Amino acid sequence: MGKYALLRDAVIAGLPDIRLEVAPAASDGELALAHTPTYVSAVAEGLLSAAQQREIGFPWSPRMVERSRRSVGATIAAARTALREGVAANLAGGTHHACADKGGGYCVFNDVAVAARLMQAEWHRLHRKLLRVAVIDLDVHQGNGTAAIFRDDPTVFTLSIHGAKNFPFRKEASDLDVELPDGCADDAYLEALDAALQTLWQRHSDALPGLVFYLAGADPHEGDRLGRLKLSAAGLAERDRRVFAAAHERRIPVALSMAGGYGRVIEQTVAVQLATMRVALDHWRQWNNTGHDRTRPTRHP
Ligand SMILES: [Zn+2]
């Protein structure tokens, strides 16, 4: 939990051009776009069973509910801003283990699933068109909740690259799953990423997604307590650059969630996530043509 405040402070100190906003709380109606009304009200009213709470991993409290609502609200706000400005981020979120009717693995609500459905609804109201969404989940753990929620939804493509031997031990089927062995390092990881991105674009050869949600977990880092992989900080920054470059080449906005990161040294986790924010800021500048890089991609989703 300590990393969130540290990351915010590091962004304020190190990347002052990033505009910070207070996260709004997601409403019951918004949460019900991806969760069952029964589960939403059980969380809101403190009626989760002991087993449900154990699966989430931390105890219920009114503050836990408020934090979970705001974490979803931050991803909603990031997605709306990304559709206008090309890039925006939630400094938390990426709670991808939450399913429609239950939480799990420190995740109460699935921020990306709720935001994806809401952006599709808002986009359709404004443009009378379908907003296709791609979820690029590079947290070291599989995005099982997201995969389950969108299992039968061809308008949301779910990609997860994760440790084969890592939590969750019963994985769900994403549209594209890439499993990596323990100890996987930079070169093998980046090769797998390139291949996965290529498949993602191939599967959208008739219509590109209009929005990417990127879960930039810091937990593939070699210093992570839970990750089991061996990526360096430089390797993770290269990962981020490749994801942003691939989206921006196709003029697809990116909404970023920070997802997991459990460094033995918490400052290392924060440094990896700050580096992700630096890459995001670079791409915001490119998208808005305000940076040094004046090469602007022209293709429209
Ligand atoms: Zn994780």
Short mmCIF file of C-alpha atoms and ligand atoms in Angstrom, two decimals:
data_model
loop_
_atom_site.label_atom_id
_atom_site.label_comp_id
_atom_site.label_asym_id
_atom_site.label_seq_id
_atom_site.Cartn_x
_atom_site.Cartn_y
_atom_site.Cartn_z
CA MET A 1 0.00 0.00 0.00
CA GLY A 2 2.89 2.35 0.72
CA LYS A 3 3.89 2.56 -2.92
CA TYR A 4 0.85 4.61 -3.98
CA ALA A 5 1.72 7.68 -1.91
CA LEU A 6 5.41 7.30 -2.81
CA LEU A 7 4.59 7.15 -6.52
CA ARG A 8 2.34 10.21 -6.32
CA ASP A 9 5.09 12.15 -4.50
CA ALA A 10 7.70 10.96 -7.02
CA VAL A 11 5.49 12.12 -9.92
CA ILE A 12 5.00 15.54 -8.33
CA ALA A 13 8.74 15.90 -7.70
CA GLY A 14 10.12 14.28 -10.86
CA LEU A 15 7.50 14.86 -13.57
CA PRO A 16 5.92 18.22 -12.76
CA ASP A 17 4.40 18.49 -16.26
CA ILE A 18 1.95 15.74 -15.39
CA ARG A 19 -1.40 17.21 -14.34
CA LEU A 20 -2.76 15.34 -11.30
CA GLU A 21 -6.47 15.09 -10.52
CA VAL A 22 -8.31 13.63 -7.53
CA ALA A 23 -9.97 10.36 -8.52
CA PRO A 24 -13.78 10.46 -8.54
CA ALA A 25 -15.65 7.54 -6.94
CA ALA A 26 -17.39 5.12 -9.31
CA SER A 27 -21.14 4.80 -8.71
CA ASP A 28 -23.06 1.54 -8.16
CA GLY A 29 -24.47 1.90 -11.67
CA GLU A 30 -21.02 2.23 -13.22
CA LEU A 31 -19.70 -0.75 -11.25
CA ALA A 32 -22.69 -2.80 -12.42
CA LEU A 33 -21.46 -2.47 -16.02
CA ALA A 34 -18.93 -5.21 -15.21
CA HIS A 35 -20.11 -6.62 -11.87
CA THR A 36 -23.32 -8.26 -10.69
CA PRO A 37 -25.59 -5.93 -8.68
CA THR A 38 -25.52 -8.52 -5.86
CA TYR A 39 -21.74 -8.33 -5.58
CA VAL A 40 -21.68 -4.50 -5.81
CA SER A 41 -24.19 -4.17 -2.98
CA ALA A 42 -22.43 -6.84 -0.86
CA VAL A 43 -19.21 -4.80 -1.07
CA ALA A 44 -20.95 -1.45 -0.56
CA GLU A 45 -22.90 -2.63 2.49
CA GLY A 46 -20.25 -4.81 4.10
CA LEU A 47 -22.12 -8.07 3.48
CA LEU A 48 -19.25 -10.11 1.99
CA SER A 49 -18.85 -13.58 3.45
CA ALA A 50 -15.66 -14.48 5.34
CA ALA A 51 -14.60 -16.64 2.38
CA GLN A 52 -15.17 -13.78 -0.10
CA GLN A 53 -13.09 -11.46 2.07
CA ARG A 54 -10.30 -14.01 2.36
CA GLU A 55 -10.19 -14.31 -1.41
CA ILE A 56 -9.86 -10.53 -1.75
CA GLY A 57 -7.00 -10.60 0.76
CA PHE A 58 -7.73 -7.63 2.98
CA PRO A 59 -10.54 -6.91 5.43
CA TRP A 60 -13.70 -4.96 4.63
CA SER A 61 -14.03 -1.40 5.90
CA PRO A 62 -15.85 1.71 4.67
CA ARG A 63 -12.45 3.07 3.58
CA MET A 64 -11.76 -0.08 1.58
CA VAL A 65 -15.04 0.49 -0.29
CA GLU A 66 -14.22 4.16 -0.93
CA ARG A 67 -10.69 3.32 -2.10
CA SER A 68 -12.01 0.62 -4.45
CA ARG A 69 -14.63 2.97 -5.94
CA ARG A 70 -12.05 5.71 -6.51
CA SER A 71 -9.59 3.30 -8.06
CA VAL A 72 -12.23 2.44 -10.67
CA GLY A 73 -13.18 6.11 -11.00
CA ALA A 74 -9.55 7.00 -11.71
CA THR A 75 -9.38 4.52 -14.59
CA ILE A 76 -12.68 5.86 -15.97
CA ALA A 77 -11.28 9.40 -15.80
CA ALA A 78 -8.00 8.24 -17.39
CA ALA A 79 -9.88 6.53 -20.24
CA ARG A 80 -12.01 9.63 -20.95
CA THR A 81 -8.93 11.83 -20.92
CA ALA A 82 -6.99 9.40 -23.10
CA LEU A 83 -9.76 9.51 -25.72
CA ARG A 84 -9.30 13.31 -25.84
CA GLU A 85 -5.54 13.67 -25.29
CA GLY A 86 -4.05 10.35 -26.36
CA VAL A 87 -2.60 9.27 -23.02
CA ALA A 88 -3.71 9.35 -19.39
CA ALA A 89 -3.03 7.23 -16.32
CA ASN A 90 -4.40 5.96 -13.05
CA LEU A 91 -1.58 5.98 -10.46
CA ALA A 92 -3.20 2.83 -9.01
CA GLY A 93 -5.74 0.42 -10.54
CA GLY A 94 -5.11 -2.61 -12.70
CA THR A 95 -7.21 -4.75 -10.35
CA HIS A 96 -7.51 -7.51 -12.90
CA HIS A 97 -8.28 -10.45 -10.59
CA ALA A 98 -11.77 -9.13 -9.81
CA CYS A 99 -14.51 -11.07 -11.62
CA ALA A 100 -18.14 -10.10 -12.24
CA ASP A 101 -19.39 -11.63 -8.99
CA LYS A 102 -16.33 -11.77 -6.72
CA GLY A 103 -13.02 -10.17 -5.87
CA GLY A 104 -9.65 -11.87 -5.48
CA GLY A 105 -5.89 -11.32 -5.15
CA TYR A 106 -6.15 -7.82 -3.58
CA CYS A 107 -8.71 -6.76 -6.20
CA VAL A 108 -12.23 -5.68 -5.25
CA PHE A 109 -13.59 -4.21 -8.50
CA ASN A 110 -12.16 -4.57 -12.00
CA ASP A 111 -11.33 -0.97 -12.96
CA VAL A 112 -10.44 -1.69 -16.58
CA ALA A 113 -13.54 -3.82 -17.21
CA VAL A 114 -15.86 -1.14 -15.82
CA ALA A 115 -14.07 1.66 -17.71
CA ALA A 116 -14.04 -0.30 -20.98
CA ARG A 117 -17.81 -0.87 -20.86
CA LEU A 118 -18.51 2.73 -19.87
CA MET A 119 -16.31 4.15 -22.64
CA GLN A 120 -18.09 1.92 -25.15
CA ALA A 121 -21.47 3.24 -23.96
CA GLU A 122 -20.35 6.89 -24.00
CA TRP A 123 -18.67 6.52 -27.40
CA HIS A 124 -21.78 4.98 -28.88
CA ARG A 125 -23.99 7.74 -27.50
CA LEU A 126 -21.71 10.40 -28.99
CA HIS A 127 -20.71 8.84 -32.31
CA ARG A 128 -23.27 6.05 -32.92
CA LYS A 129 -20.31 3.76 -33.47
CA LEU A 130 -18.75 0.79 -31.73
CA LEU A 131 -15.60 1.49 -29.72
CA ARG A 132 -13.41 -1.58 -29.95
CA VAL A 133 -11.13 -1.99 -26.94
CA ALA A 134 -7.88 -3.90 -26.42
CA VAL A 135 -6.53 -4.71 -22.95
CA ILE A 136 -2.76 -5.18 -22.89
CA ASP A 137 -2.11 -6.71 -19.48
CA LEU A 138 1.62 -6.94 -18.71
CA ASP A 139 1.30 -7.40 -14.98
CA VAL A 140 3.21 -10.59 -14.11
CA HIS A 141 -0.02 -12.26 -12.94
CA GLN A 142 -2.68 -13.37 -15.38
CA GLY A 143 -5.65 -11.03 -15.86
CA ASN A 144 -8.10 -13.79 -15.03
CA GLY A 145 -10.95 -11.52 -13.94
CA THR A 146 -10.73 -9.41 -17.09
CA ALA A 147 -10.54 -12.54 -19.25
CA ALA A 148 -13.64 -14.01 -17.60
CA ILE A 149 -15.67 -10.79 -17.82
CA PHE A 150 -14.99 -10.39 -21.56
CA ARG A 151 -14.96 -14.10 -22.46
CA ASP A 152 -17.98 -13.82 -24.76
CA ASP A 153 -17.46 -10.22 -25.83
CA PRO A 154 -15.81 -9.92 -29.27
CA THR A 155 -15.57 -6.11 -28.91
CA VAL A 156 -12.96 -6.27 -26.12
CA PHE A 157 -9.72 -8.09 -26.91
CA THR A 158 -7.81 -9.34 -23.86
CA LEU A 159 -4.07 -9.98 -24.02
CA SER A 160 -2.19 -11.19 -20.94
CA ILE A 161 1.56 -11.90 -20.73
CA HIS A 162 2.34 -13.49 -17.38
CA GLY A 163 4.37 -15.99 -15.41
CA ALA A 164 3.17 -19.55 -16.09
CA LYS A 165 3.75 -20.64 -12.49
CA ASN A 166 2.36 -17.51 -10.88
CA PHE A 167 -0.94 -16.68 -9.22
CA PRO A 168 -3.76 -17.27 -10.20
CA PHE A 169 -3.19 -20.99 -10.33
CA ARG A 170 -6.46 -21.61 -12.18
CA LYS A 171 -6.18 -19.31 -15.15
CA GLU A 172 -9.02 -18.15 -17.39
CA ALA A 173 -8.72 -18.00 -21.17
CA SER A 174 -7.92 -14.52 -22.50
CA ASP A 175 -8.17 -13.84 -26.24
CA LEU A 176 -4.38 -14.20 -26.20
CA ASP A 177 -2.36 -15.64 -23.31
CA VAL A 178 1.44 -15.76 -23.29
CA GLU A 179 2.96 -17.79 -20.46
CA LEU A 180 6.56 -17.19 -19.47
CA PRO A 181 8.86 -19.50 -17.51
CA ASP A 182 10.34 -18.57 -14.12
CA GLY A 183 13.47 -16.44 -14.46
CA CYS A 184 12.52 -15.02 -17.87
CA ALA A 185 14.76 -11.99 -18.57
CA ASP A 186 14.68 -8.91 -20.84
CA ASP A 187 15.45 -10.37 -24.28
CA ALA A 188 13.05 -13.31 -24.13
CA TYR A 189 10.35 -11.11 -22.62
CA LEU A 190 10.63 -8.39 -25.28
CA GLU A 191 10.61 -11.00 -28.02
CA ALA A 192 7.40 -12.48 -26.58
CA LEU A 193 5.91 -8.99 -26.32
CA ASP A 194 6.68 -8.14 -29.96
CA ALA A 195 5.12 -11.40 -31.14
CA ALA A 196 2.02 -10.88 -28.98
CA LEU A 197 1.54 -7.31 -30.23
CA GLN A 198 1.90 -8.50 -33.79
CA THR A 199 -0.83 -11.10 -33.18
CA LEU A 200 -3.02 -8.44 -31.56
CA TRP A 201 -2.85 -6.21 -34.66
CA GLN A 202 -3.30 -9.17 -37.00
CA ARG A 203 -6.49 -10.15 -35.22
CA HIS A 204 -7.72 -6.57 -35.79
CA SER A 205 -6.77 -6.39 -39.46
CA ASP A 206 -10.32 -5.36 -40.44
CA ALA A 207 -10.89 -2.80 -37.63
CA LEU A 208 -8.35 -1.50 -35.13
CA PRO A 209 -9.25 -0.91 -31.49
CA GLY A 210 -10.15 2.69 -30.68
CA LEU A 211 -8.75 2.50 -27.15
CA VAL A 212 -6.04 0.48 -25.39
CA PHE A 213 -5.98 -0.17 -21.67
CA TYR A 214 -2.40 -0.89 -20.64
CA LEU A 215 -1.71 -2.58 -17.28
CA ALA A 216 1.94 -1.75 -16.72
CA GLY A 217 2.64 -3.95 -13.70
CA ALA A 218 6.05 -3.46 -12.11
CA ASP A 219 6.02 -7.01 -10.80
CA PRO A 220 7.97 -8.67 -13.66
CA HIS A 221 10.99 -6.82 -12.15
CA GLU A 222 13.87 -8.95 -10.86
CA GLY A 223 13.55 -7.36 -7.40
CA ASP A 224 9.89 -8.30 -6.99
CA ARG A 225 8.91 -10.59 -4.12
CA LEU A 226 6.09 -12.27 -6.05
CA GLY A 227 7.04 -11.95 -9.69
CA ARG A 228 9.37 -14.92 -10.38
CA LEU A 229 10.68 -13.19 -13.55
CA LYS A 230 13.98 -11.37 -13.99
CA LEU A 231 13.37 -8.19 -15.97
CA SER A 232 15.69 -5.27 -15.35
CA ALA A 233 14.44 -1.71 -14.89
CA ALA A 234 15.80 -0.90 -18.36
CA GLY A 235 13.96 -3.91 -19.81
CA LEU A 236 10.69 -2.74 -18.27
CA ALA A 237 11.16 0.78 -19.64
CA GLU A 238 11.77 -0.72 -23.09
CA ARG A 239 8.58 -2.79 -22.64
CA ASP A 240 6.65 0.42 -21.95
CA ARG A 241 8.17 2.21 -24.95
CA ARG A 242 7.23 -0.65 -27.27
CA VAL A 243 3.62 -0.74 -26.08
CA PHE A 244 3.17 3.02 -26.43
CA ALA A 245 4.98 3.17 -29.77
CA ALA A 246 2.87 0.33 -31.19
CA ALA A 247 -0.38 2.04 -30.11
CA HIS A 248 0.66 5.50 -31.24
CA GLU A 249 1.88 4.30 -34.59
CA ARG A 250 -1.77 3.35 -35.16
CA ARG A 251 -3.08 6.50 -33.45
CA ILE A 252 -4.78 4.51 -30.67
CA PRO A 253 -5.20 6.29 -27.31
CA VAL A 254 -3.77 4.54 -24.23
CA ALA A 255 -5.27 4.54 -20.73
CA LEU A 256 -2.67 3.32 -18.27
CA SER A 257 -3.16 1.52 -14.96
CA MET A 258 -0.13 0.83 -12.77
CA ALA A 259 -1.23 -2.65 -11.56
CA GLY A 260 1.06 -4.76 -9.33
CA GLY A 261 4.51 -4.25 -7.88
CA TYR A 262 5.78 -5.80 -4.66
CA GLY A 263 9.48 -5.00 -4.58
CA ARG A 264 11.66 -6.31 -1.78
CA VAL A 265 12.84 -2.69 -1.88
CA ILE A 266 9.70 -0.60 -2.33
CA GLU A 267 11.68 2.30 -3.84
CA GLN A 268 12.63 0.03 -6.74
CA THR A 269 8.98 -0.64 -7.50
CA VAL A 270 8.25 3.08 -7.36
CA ALA A 271 11.24 3.81 -9.66
CA VAL A 272 9.94 1.31 -12.24
CA GLN A 273 6.46 2.86 -12.13
CA LEU A 274 7.87 6.39 -12.31
CA ALA A 275 9.81 5.35 -15.41
CA THR A 276 6.52 4.10 -16.90
CA MET A 277 4.99 7.52 -16.22
CA ARG A 278 7.96 9.17 -17.91
CA VAL A 279 7.39 7.10 -21.06
CA ALA A 280 3.67 7.93 -20.88
CA LEU A 281 4.46 11.66 -20.64
CA ASP A 282 6.79 11.44 -23.64
CA HIS A 283 3.99 9.89 -25.64
CA TRP A 284 1.47 12.47 -24.45
CA ARG A 285 3.84 15.12 -25.79
CA GLN A 286 4.24 13.33 -29.11
CA TRP A 287 0.50 12.81 -29.43
CA ASN A 288 -0.22 16.46 -28.70
CA ASN A 289 2.76 17.58 -30.72
CA THR A 290 4.20 19.66 -27.91
CA GLY A 291 7.49 17.84 -27.38
CA HIS A 292 10.79 17.78 -29.18
CA ASP A 293 9.63 14.90 -31.32
CA ARG A 294 7.59 16.47 -34.11
CA THR A 295 6.92 13.26 -36.00
CA ARG A 296 3.22 12.73 -35.59
CA PRO A 297 1.55 9.55 -36.77
CA THR A 298 -1.42 10.30 -39.01
CA ARG A 299 -3.42 7.08 -39.23
CA HIS A 300 -6.73 7.27 -37.38
CA PRO A 301 -8.37 4.32 -35.61
ZN ZN B 1 0.54 -8.69 -10.37
#
